[in-house]
Coordinates of C-alpha atoms in Angstrom, one line a residue:
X1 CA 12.3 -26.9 29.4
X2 CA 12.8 -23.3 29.0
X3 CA 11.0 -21.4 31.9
X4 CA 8.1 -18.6 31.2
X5 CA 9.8 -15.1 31.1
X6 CA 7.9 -12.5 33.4
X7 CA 6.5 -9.8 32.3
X8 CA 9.1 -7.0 33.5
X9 CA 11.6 -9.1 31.8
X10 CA 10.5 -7.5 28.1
X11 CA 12.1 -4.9 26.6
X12 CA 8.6 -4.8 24.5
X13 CA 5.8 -7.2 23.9
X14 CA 6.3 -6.6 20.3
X15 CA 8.9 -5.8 18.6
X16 CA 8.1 -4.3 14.7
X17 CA 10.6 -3.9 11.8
X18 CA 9.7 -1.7 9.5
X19 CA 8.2 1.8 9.3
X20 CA 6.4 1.8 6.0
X21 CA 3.2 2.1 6.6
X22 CA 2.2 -1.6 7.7
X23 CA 5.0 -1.3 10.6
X24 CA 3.4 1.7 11.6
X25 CA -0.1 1.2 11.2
X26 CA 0.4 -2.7 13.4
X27 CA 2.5 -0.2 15.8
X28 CA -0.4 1.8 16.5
X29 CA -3.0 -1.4 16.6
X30 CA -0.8 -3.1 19.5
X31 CA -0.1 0.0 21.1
X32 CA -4.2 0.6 21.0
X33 CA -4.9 -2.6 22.4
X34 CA -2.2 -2.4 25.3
X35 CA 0.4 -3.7 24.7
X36 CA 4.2 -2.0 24.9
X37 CA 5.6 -1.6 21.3
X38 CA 9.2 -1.1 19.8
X39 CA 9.5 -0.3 16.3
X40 CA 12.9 -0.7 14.4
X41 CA 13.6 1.4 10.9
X42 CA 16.7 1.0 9.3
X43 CA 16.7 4.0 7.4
X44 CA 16.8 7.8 9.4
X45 CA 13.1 8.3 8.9
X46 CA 9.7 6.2 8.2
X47 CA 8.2 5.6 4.7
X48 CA 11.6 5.7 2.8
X49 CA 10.9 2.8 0.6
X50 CA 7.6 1.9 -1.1
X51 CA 5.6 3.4 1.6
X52 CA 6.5 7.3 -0.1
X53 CA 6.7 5.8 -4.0
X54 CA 3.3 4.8 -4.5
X55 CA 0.2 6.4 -6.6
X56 CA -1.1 8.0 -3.9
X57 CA -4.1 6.3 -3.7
X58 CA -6.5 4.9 -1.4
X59 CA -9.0 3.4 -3.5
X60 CA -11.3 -0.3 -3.7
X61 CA -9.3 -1.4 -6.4
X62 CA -11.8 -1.0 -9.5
X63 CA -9.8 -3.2 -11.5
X64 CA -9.4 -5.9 -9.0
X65 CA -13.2 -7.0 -10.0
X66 CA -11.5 -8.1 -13.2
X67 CA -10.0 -11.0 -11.1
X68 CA -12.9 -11.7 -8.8
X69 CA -11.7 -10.3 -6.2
X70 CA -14.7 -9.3 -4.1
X71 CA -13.8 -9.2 -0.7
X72 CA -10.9 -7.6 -1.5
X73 CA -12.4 -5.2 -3.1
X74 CA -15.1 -5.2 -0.1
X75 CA -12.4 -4.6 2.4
X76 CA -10.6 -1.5 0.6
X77 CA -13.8 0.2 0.2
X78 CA -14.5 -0.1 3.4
X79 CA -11.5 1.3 4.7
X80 CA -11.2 4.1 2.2
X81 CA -14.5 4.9 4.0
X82 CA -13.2 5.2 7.2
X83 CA -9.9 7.2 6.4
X84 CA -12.4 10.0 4.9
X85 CA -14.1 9.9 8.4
X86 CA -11.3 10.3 10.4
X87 CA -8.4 11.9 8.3
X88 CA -10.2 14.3 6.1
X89 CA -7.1 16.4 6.4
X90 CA -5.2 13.4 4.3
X91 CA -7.8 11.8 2.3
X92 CA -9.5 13.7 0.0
X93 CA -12.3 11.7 -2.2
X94 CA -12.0 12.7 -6.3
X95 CA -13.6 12.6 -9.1
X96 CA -12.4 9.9 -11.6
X97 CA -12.7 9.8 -15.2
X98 CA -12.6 6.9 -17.7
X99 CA -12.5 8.4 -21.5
X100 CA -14.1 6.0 -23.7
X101 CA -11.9 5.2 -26.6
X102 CA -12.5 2.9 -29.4
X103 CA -11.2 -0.6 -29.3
X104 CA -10.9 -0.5 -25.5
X105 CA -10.7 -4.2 -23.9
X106 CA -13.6 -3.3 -21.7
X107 CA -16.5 -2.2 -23.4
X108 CA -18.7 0.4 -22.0
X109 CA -21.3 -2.0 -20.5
X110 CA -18.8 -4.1 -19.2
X111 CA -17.4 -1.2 -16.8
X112 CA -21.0 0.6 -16.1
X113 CA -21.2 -3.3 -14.6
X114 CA -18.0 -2.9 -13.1
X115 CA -19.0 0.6 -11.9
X116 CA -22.4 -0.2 -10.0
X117 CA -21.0 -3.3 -8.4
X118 CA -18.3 -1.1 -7.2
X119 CA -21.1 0.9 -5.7
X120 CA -22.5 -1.9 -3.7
X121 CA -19.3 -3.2 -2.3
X122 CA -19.2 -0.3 -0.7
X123 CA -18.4 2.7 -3.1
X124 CA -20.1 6.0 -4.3
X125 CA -22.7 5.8 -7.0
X126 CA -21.6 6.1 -10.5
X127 CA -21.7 9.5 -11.7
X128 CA -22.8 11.1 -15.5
X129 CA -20.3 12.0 -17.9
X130 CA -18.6 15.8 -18.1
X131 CA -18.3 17.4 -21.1
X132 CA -16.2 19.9 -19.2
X133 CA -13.6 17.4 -18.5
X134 CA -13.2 17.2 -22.1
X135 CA -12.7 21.3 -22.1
X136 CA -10.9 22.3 -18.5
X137 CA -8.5 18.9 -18.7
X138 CA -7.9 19.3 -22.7
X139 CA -8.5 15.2 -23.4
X140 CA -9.0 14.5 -26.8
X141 CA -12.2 15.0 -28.2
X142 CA -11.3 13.6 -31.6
X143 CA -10.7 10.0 -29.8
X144 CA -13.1 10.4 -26.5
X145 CA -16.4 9.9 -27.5
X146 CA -17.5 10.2 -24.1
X147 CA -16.3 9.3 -20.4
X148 CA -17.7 7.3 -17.4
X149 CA -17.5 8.8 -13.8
X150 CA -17.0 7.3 -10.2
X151 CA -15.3 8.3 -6.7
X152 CA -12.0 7.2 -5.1
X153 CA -9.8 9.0 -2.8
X154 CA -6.4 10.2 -3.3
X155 CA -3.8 10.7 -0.4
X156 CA -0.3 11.6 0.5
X157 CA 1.6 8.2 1.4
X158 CA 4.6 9.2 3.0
X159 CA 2.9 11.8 5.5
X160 CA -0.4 9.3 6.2
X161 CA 2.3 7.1 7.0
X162 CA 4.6 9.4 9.8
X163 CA 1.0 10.7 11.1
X164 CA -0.1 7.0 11.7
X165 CA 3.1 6.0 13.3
X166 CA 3.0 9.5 15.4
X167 CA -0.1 8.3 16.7
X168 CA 1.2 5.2 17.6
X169 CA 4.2 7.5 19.5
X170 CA 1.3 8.9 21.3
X171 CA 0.1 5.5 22.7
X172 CA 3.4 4.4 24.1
X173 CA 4.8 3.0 20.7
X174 CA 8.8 3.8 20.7
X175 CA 10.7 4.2 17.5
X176 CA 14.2 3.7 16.9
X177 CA 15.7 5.3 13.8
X178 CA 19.0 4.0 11.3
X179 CA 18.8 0.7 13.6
X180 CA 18.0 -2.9 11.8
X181 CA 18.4 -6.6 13.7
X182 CA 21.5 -8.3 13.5
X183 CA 20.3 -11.7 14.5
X184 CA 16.5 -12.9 15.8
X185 CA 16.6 -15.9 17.9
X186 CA 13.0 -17.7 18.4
X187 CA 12.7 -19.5 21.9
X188 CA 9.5 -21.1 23.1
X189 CA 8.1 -18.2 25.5
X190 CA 10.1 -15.5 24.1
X191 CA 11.9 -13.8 21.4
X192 CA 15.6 -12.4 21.4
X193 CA 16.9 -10.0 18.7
X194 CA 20.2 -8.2 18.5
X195 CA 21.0 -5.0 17.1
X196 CA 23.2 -4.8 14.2
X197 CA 26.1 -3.0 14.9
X198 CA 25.8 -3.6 18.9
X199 CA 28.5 -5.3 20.6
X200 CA 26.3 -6.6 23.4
X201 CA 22.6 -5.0 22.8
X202 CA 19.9 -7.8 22.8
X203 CA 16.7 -7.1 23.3
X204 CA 13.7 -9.7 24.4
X205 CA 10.0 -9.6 23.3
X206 CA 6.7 -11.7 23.3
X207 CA 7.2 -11.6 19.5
X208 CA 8.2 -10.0 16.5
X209 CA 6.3 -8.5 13.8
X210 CA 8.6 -8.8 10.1
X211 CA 7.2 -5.4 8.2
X212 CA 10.2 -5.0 6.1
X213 CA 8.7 -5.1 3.0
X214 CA 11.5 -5.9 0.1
X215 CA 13.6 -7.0 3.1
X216 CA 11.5 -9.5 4.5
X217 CA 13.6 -12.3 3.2
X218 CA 17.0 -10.5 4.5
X219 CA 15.1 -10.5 8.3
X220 CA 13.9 -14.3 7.9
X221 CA 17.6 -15.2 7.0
X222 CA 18.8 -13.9 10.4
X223 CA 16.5 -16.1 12.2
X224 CA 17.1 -19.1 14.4
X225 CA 15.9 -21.7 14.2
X226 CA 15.8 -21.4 10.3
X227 CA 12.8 -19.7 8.6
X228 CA 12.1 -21.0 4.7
X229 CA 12.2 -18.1 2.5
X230 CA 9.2 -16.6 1.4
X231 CA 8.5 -17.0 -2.2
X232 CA 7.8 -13.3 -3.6
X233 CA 8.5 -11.5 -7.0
X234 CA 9.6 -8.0 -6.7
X235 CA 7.8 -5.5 -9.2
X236 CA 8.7 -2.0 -10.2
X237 CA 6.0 1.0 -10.2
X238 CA 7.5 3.7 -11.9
X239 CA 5.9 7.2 -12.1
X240 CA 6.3 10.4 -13.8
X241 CA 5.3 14.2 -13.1
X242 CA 4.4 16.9 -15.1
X243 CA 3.6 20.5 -15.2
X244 CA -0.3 21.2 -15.4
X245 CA -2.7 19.4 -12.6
X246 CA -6.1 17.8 -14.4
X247 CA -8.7 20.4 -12.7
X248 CA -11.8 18.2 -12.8
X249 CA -10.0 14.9 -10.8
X250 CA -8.0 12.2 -12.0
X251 CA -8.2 9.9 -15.2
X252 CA -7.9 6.4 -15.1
X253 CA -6.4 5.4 -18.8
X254 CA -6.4 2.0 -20.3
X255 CA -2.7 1.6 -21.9
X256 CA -1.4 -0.3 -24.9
X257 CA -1.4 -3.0 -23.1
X258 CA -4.6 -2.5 -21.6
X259 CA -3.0 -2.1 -18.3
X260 CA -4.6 0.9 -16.5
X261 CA -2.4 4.1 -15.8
X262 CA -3.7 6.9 -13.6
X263 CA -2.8 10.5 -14.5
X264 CA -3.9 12.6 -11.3
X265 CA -3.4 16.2 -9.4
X266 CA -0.2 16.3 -7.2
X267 CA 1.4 19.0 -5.7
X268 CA 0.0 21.6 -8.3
X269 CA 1.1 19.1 -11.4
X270 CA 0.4 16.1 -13.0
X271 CA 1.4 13.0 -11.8
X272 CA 1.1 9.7 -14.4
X273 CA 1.6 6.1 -13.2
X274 CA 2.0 2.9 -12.9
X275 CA 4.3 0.5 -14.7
X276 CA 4.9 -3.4 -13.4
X277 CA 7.9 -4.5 -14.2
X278 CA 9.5 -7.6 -12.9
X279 CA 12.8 -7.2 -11.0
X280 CA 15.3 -9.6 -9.9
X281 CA 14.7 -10.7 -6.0
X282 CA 17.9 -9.1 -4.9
X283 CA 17.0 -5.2 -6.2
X284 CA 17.0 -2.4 -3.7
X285 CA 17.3 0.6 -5.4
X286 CA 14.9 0.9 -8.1
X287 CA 15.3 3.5 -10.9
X288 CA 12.6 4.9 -13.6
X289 CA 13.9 3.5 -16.9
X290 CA 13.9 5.4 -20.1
X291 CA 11.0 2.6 -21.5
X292 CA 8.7 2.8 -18.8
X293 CA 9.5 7.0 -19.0
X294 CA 8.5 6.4 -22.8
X295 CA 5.6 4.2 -21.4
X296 CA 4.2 6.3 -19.7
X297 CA 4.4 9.7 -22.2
X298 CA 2.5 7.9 -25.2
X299 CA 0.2 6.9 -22.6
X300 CA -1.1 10.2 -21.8
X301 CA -0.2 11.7 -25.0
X302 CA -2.8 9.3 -26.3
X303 CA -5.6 10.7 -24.5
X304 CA -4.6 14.3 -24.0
X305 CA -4.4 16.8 -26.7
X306 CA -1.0 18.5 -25.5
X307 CA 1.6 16.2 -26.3
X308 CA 3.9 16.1 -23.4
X309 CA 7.4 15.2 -24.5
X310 CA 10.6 14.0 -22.4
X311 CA 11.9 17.3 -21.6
X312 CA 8.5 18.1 -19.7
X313 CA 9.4 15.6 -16.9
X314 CA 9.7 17.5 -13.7
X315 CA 10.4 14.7 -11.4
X316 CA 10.0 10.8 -11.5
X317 CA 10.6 7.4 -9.5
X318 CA 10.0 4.3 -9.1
X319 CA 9.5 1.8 -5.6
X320 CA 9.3 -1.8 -5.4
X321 CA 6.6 -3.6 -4.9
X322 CA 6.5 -7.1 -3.3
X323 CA 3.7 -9.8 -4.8
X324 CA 3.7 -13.4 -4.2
X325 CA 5.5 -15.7 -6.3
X326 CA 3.4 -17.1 -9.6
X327 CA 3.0 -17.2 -13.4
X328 CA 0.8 -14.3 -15.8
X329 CA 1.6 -10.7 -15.7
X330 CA 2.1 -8.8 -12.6
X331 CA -1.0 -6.9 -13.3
X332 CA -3.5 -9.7 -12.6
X333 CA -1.8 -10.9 -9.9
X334 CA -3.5 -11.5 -6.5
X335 CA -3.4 -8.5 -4.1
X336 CA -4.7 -10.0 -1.0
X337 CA -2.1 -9.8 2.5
X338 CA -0.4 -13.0 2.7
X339 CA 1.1 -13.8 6.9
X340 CA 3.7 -16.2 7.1
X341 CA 3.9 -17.4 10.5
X342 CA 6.8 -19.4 12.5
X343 CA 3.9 -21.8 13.8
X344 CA 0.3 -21.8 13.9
X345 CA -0.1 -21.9 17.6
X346 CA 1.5 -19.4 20.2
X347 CA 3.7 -17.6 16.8
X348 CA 6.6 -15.6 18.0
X349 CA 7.3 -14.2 14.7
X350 CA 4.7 -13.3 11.9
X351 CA 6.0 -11.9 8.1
X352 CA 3.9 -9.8 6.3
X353 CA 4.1 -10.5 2.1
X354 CA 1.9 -8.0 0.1
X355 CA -0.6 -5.7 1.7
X356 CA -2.0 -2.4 0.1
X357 CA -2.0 1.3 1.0
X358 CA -5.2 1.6 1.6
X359 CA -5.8 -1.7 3.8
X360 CA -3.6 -0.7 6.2
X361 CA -5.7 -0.8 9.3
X362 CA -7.0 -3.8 8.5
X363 CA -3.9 -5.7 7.9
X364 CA -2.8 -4.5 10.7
X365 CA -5.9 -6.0 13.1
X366 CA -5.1 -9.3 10.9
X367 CA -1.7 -9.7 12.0
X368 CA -2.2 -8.7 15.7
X369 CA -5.2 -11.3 16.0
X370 CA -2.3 -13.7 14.5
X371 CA -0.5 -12.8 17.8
X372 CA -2.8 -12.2 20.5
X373 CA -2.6 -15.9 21.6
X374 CA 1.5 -15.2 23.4
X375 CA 0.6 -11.3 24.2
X376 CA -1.4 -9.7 27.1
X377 CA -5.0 -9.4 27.4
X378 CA -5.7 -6.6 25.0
X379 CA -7.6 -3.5 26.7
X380 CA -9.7 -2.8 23.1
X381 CA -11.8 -5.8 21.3
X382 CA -10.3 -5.8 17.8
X383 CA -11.6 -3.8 14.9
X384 CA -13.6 -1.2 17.2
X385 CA -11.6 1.5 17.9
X386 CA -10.7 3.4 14.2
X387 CA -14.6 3.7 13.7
X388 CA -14.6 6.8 15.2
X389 CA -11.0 7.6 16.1
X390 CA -9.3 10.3 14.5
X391 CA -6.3 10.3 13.2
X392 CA -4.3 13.7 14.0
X393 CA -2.0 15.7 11.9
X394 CA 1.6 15.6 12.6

């Protein structure tokens, strides 16, 4: 039988792959609690990948009431709350509009339902409608009878993501750029992973956290003893910017196919998205295409009097996003975190498949509770610290 491996014998308690902002925000958990962390990113920098191609929101998920999905819904409000407390400097609540149009799938009492029990999960109360969002943000009048008015937040992905894994730097969390694992061998008190690329580098760790995102199955296959797959579908999100940022907040726009599309302020213009479209398994470097482009311009054009044509685009792009394998559309899929684990009791190696912007914190206290049973006693009692703790710019 294998003998327990001391302490000093660790190159890290935990080992994390993946700085997107799951691998940094579980960084900066174990690091809070204690425990010595090592992150590995195979790119030069964190948040290359999905984690900097998103919609730049942090938001409840309005639409996730459709599906039932309360405590889902519950959670994300509840951490929106909490990033406005303690990173005002990177999430800034707005103003969002829904125009009213006719023939709309959800009809207006429907979403004043949705609206006020998005308040009592946990939301703002919903507002009265602007007739100076009609005016300032030039929707059309002709079409909008009128619109209905809540609060969300908006952020900047890819620098909420370097600012929580700097903070994780600043509780003992190392970070290892343009380095990935080679192979990841699972033994019964410890974990051993070698670097790709090293001739003799190995290093050894309570566990291993698999934050890879649209990787995840390309980590699991270098693991021994052999880890089933995990059974995801990769979707694309692609988004578009324009000239002219909406003044009074951003717009939340039912499509043709009565998807929901966001057109929002970013950077000084306008930023329009998302699409969901399925992608083969093995895709890893998404591009917009010219139908989701198209998408997304009659989309706006439908409720905004200045018709905004191809030539307009300033900048666009699309990220990958990973959802659990099933049948319907990609838009009513589930949302919730799903942890894959090597073995229930005593894991070594925990795989993260889904997991939202916004619910990083708490995905991140998830997954370290998954491992607390093989790591040190932790110095914090989970889900107590971030109340109150700010989270400084970088």
């Amino acid at each position: 039988m294998e003998a327990t491996a001391t302490a000093n014998a660790f190159d890290a308690d935990l080992i994390v792959i993946g700085a997107g902002i799951h691998g940094a925000a579980v960084a900066r958990e174990a690091a809070a609690r204690g425990w010595s962390v090592m992150v590995l990113e195979q790119h030069e920098q964190p948040a290359r990948e999905t984690s900097s191609r998103s919609s730049k929101l942090i938001h409840g998920g309005l639409r996730y009431l459709e599906n039932a999905d309360i405590a889902l819904v519950h959670e994300c409000l509840r951490e929106q709350a909490i990033l406005l407390r303690t990173a005002p400097h990177l999430v800034k609540s707005q103003r969002f509009f829904i125009p009213m149009v006719p023939h709309m799938k959800r009809p207006r009492w429907q979403l004043q339902i949705g609206l006020w029990l998005y308040w009592l999960l946990g939301g703002r109360r919903p507002g009265q409608s602007d007739s100076n969002a009609h005016i300032i943000d030039g929707l059309n009048n002709e079409l909008i009878s009128q619109c209905l008015v809540y609060r969300d937040a908006q952020t900047d992905d890819a620098a909420l993501t370097r600012t929580v894994l700097a903070s994780a730097e600043m509780m003992g969390a190392r970070v290892h750029y343009s380095t990935s694992p080679a192979h990841i061998e699972l033994h019964q008190h410890h974990v051993e992973l070698r670097l790709q690329g090293a001739q003799t580098q190995t290093l050894r760790a309570r566990a291993i956290a698999n934050l890879s995102g649209i990787w995840i199955n390309d980590v699991l296959a270098k693991v021994s003893p052999e880890q089933p797959a995990a059974k995801i579908d990769l979707v694309k999100g692609t988004h578009i910017v324009l000239p002219d940022a909406p003044i009074q907040g951003c717009y939340y726009l039912e499509a043709e196919d009565q998807r929901a599309v966001f057109v929002m302020p970013w950077r000084g213009m306008r930023l329009i998205g998302t699409t969901e479209i399925p992608c083969p398994v093995n895709t890893r470097q998404p591009e917009p295409s010219e139908p989701e482009i198209d998408y997304l311009l009659r989309t706006h054009n439908r409720y905004f009097k200045t018709t905004a044509k191809r030539s307009d685009v300033k900048d666009s792009w699309a990220g990958l996003r990973v959802l659990p394998q099933g049948e319907g559309e990609a838009f009513s899929r589930p949302r919730e975190s799903i942890y894959l684990l090597n073995r229930q009791r005593q894991p070594r190696l925990i795989s993260l498949l889904g997991g939202k912007l916004t619910s990083h914190r708490a995905t991140a206290v998830s997954i370290c509770q998954h491992l607390q049973a093989v790591m040190p006693k932790a110095l914090w009692q989970a889900d107590t610290r971030y109340q109150a703790l700010p989270l400084l710019s970088c």
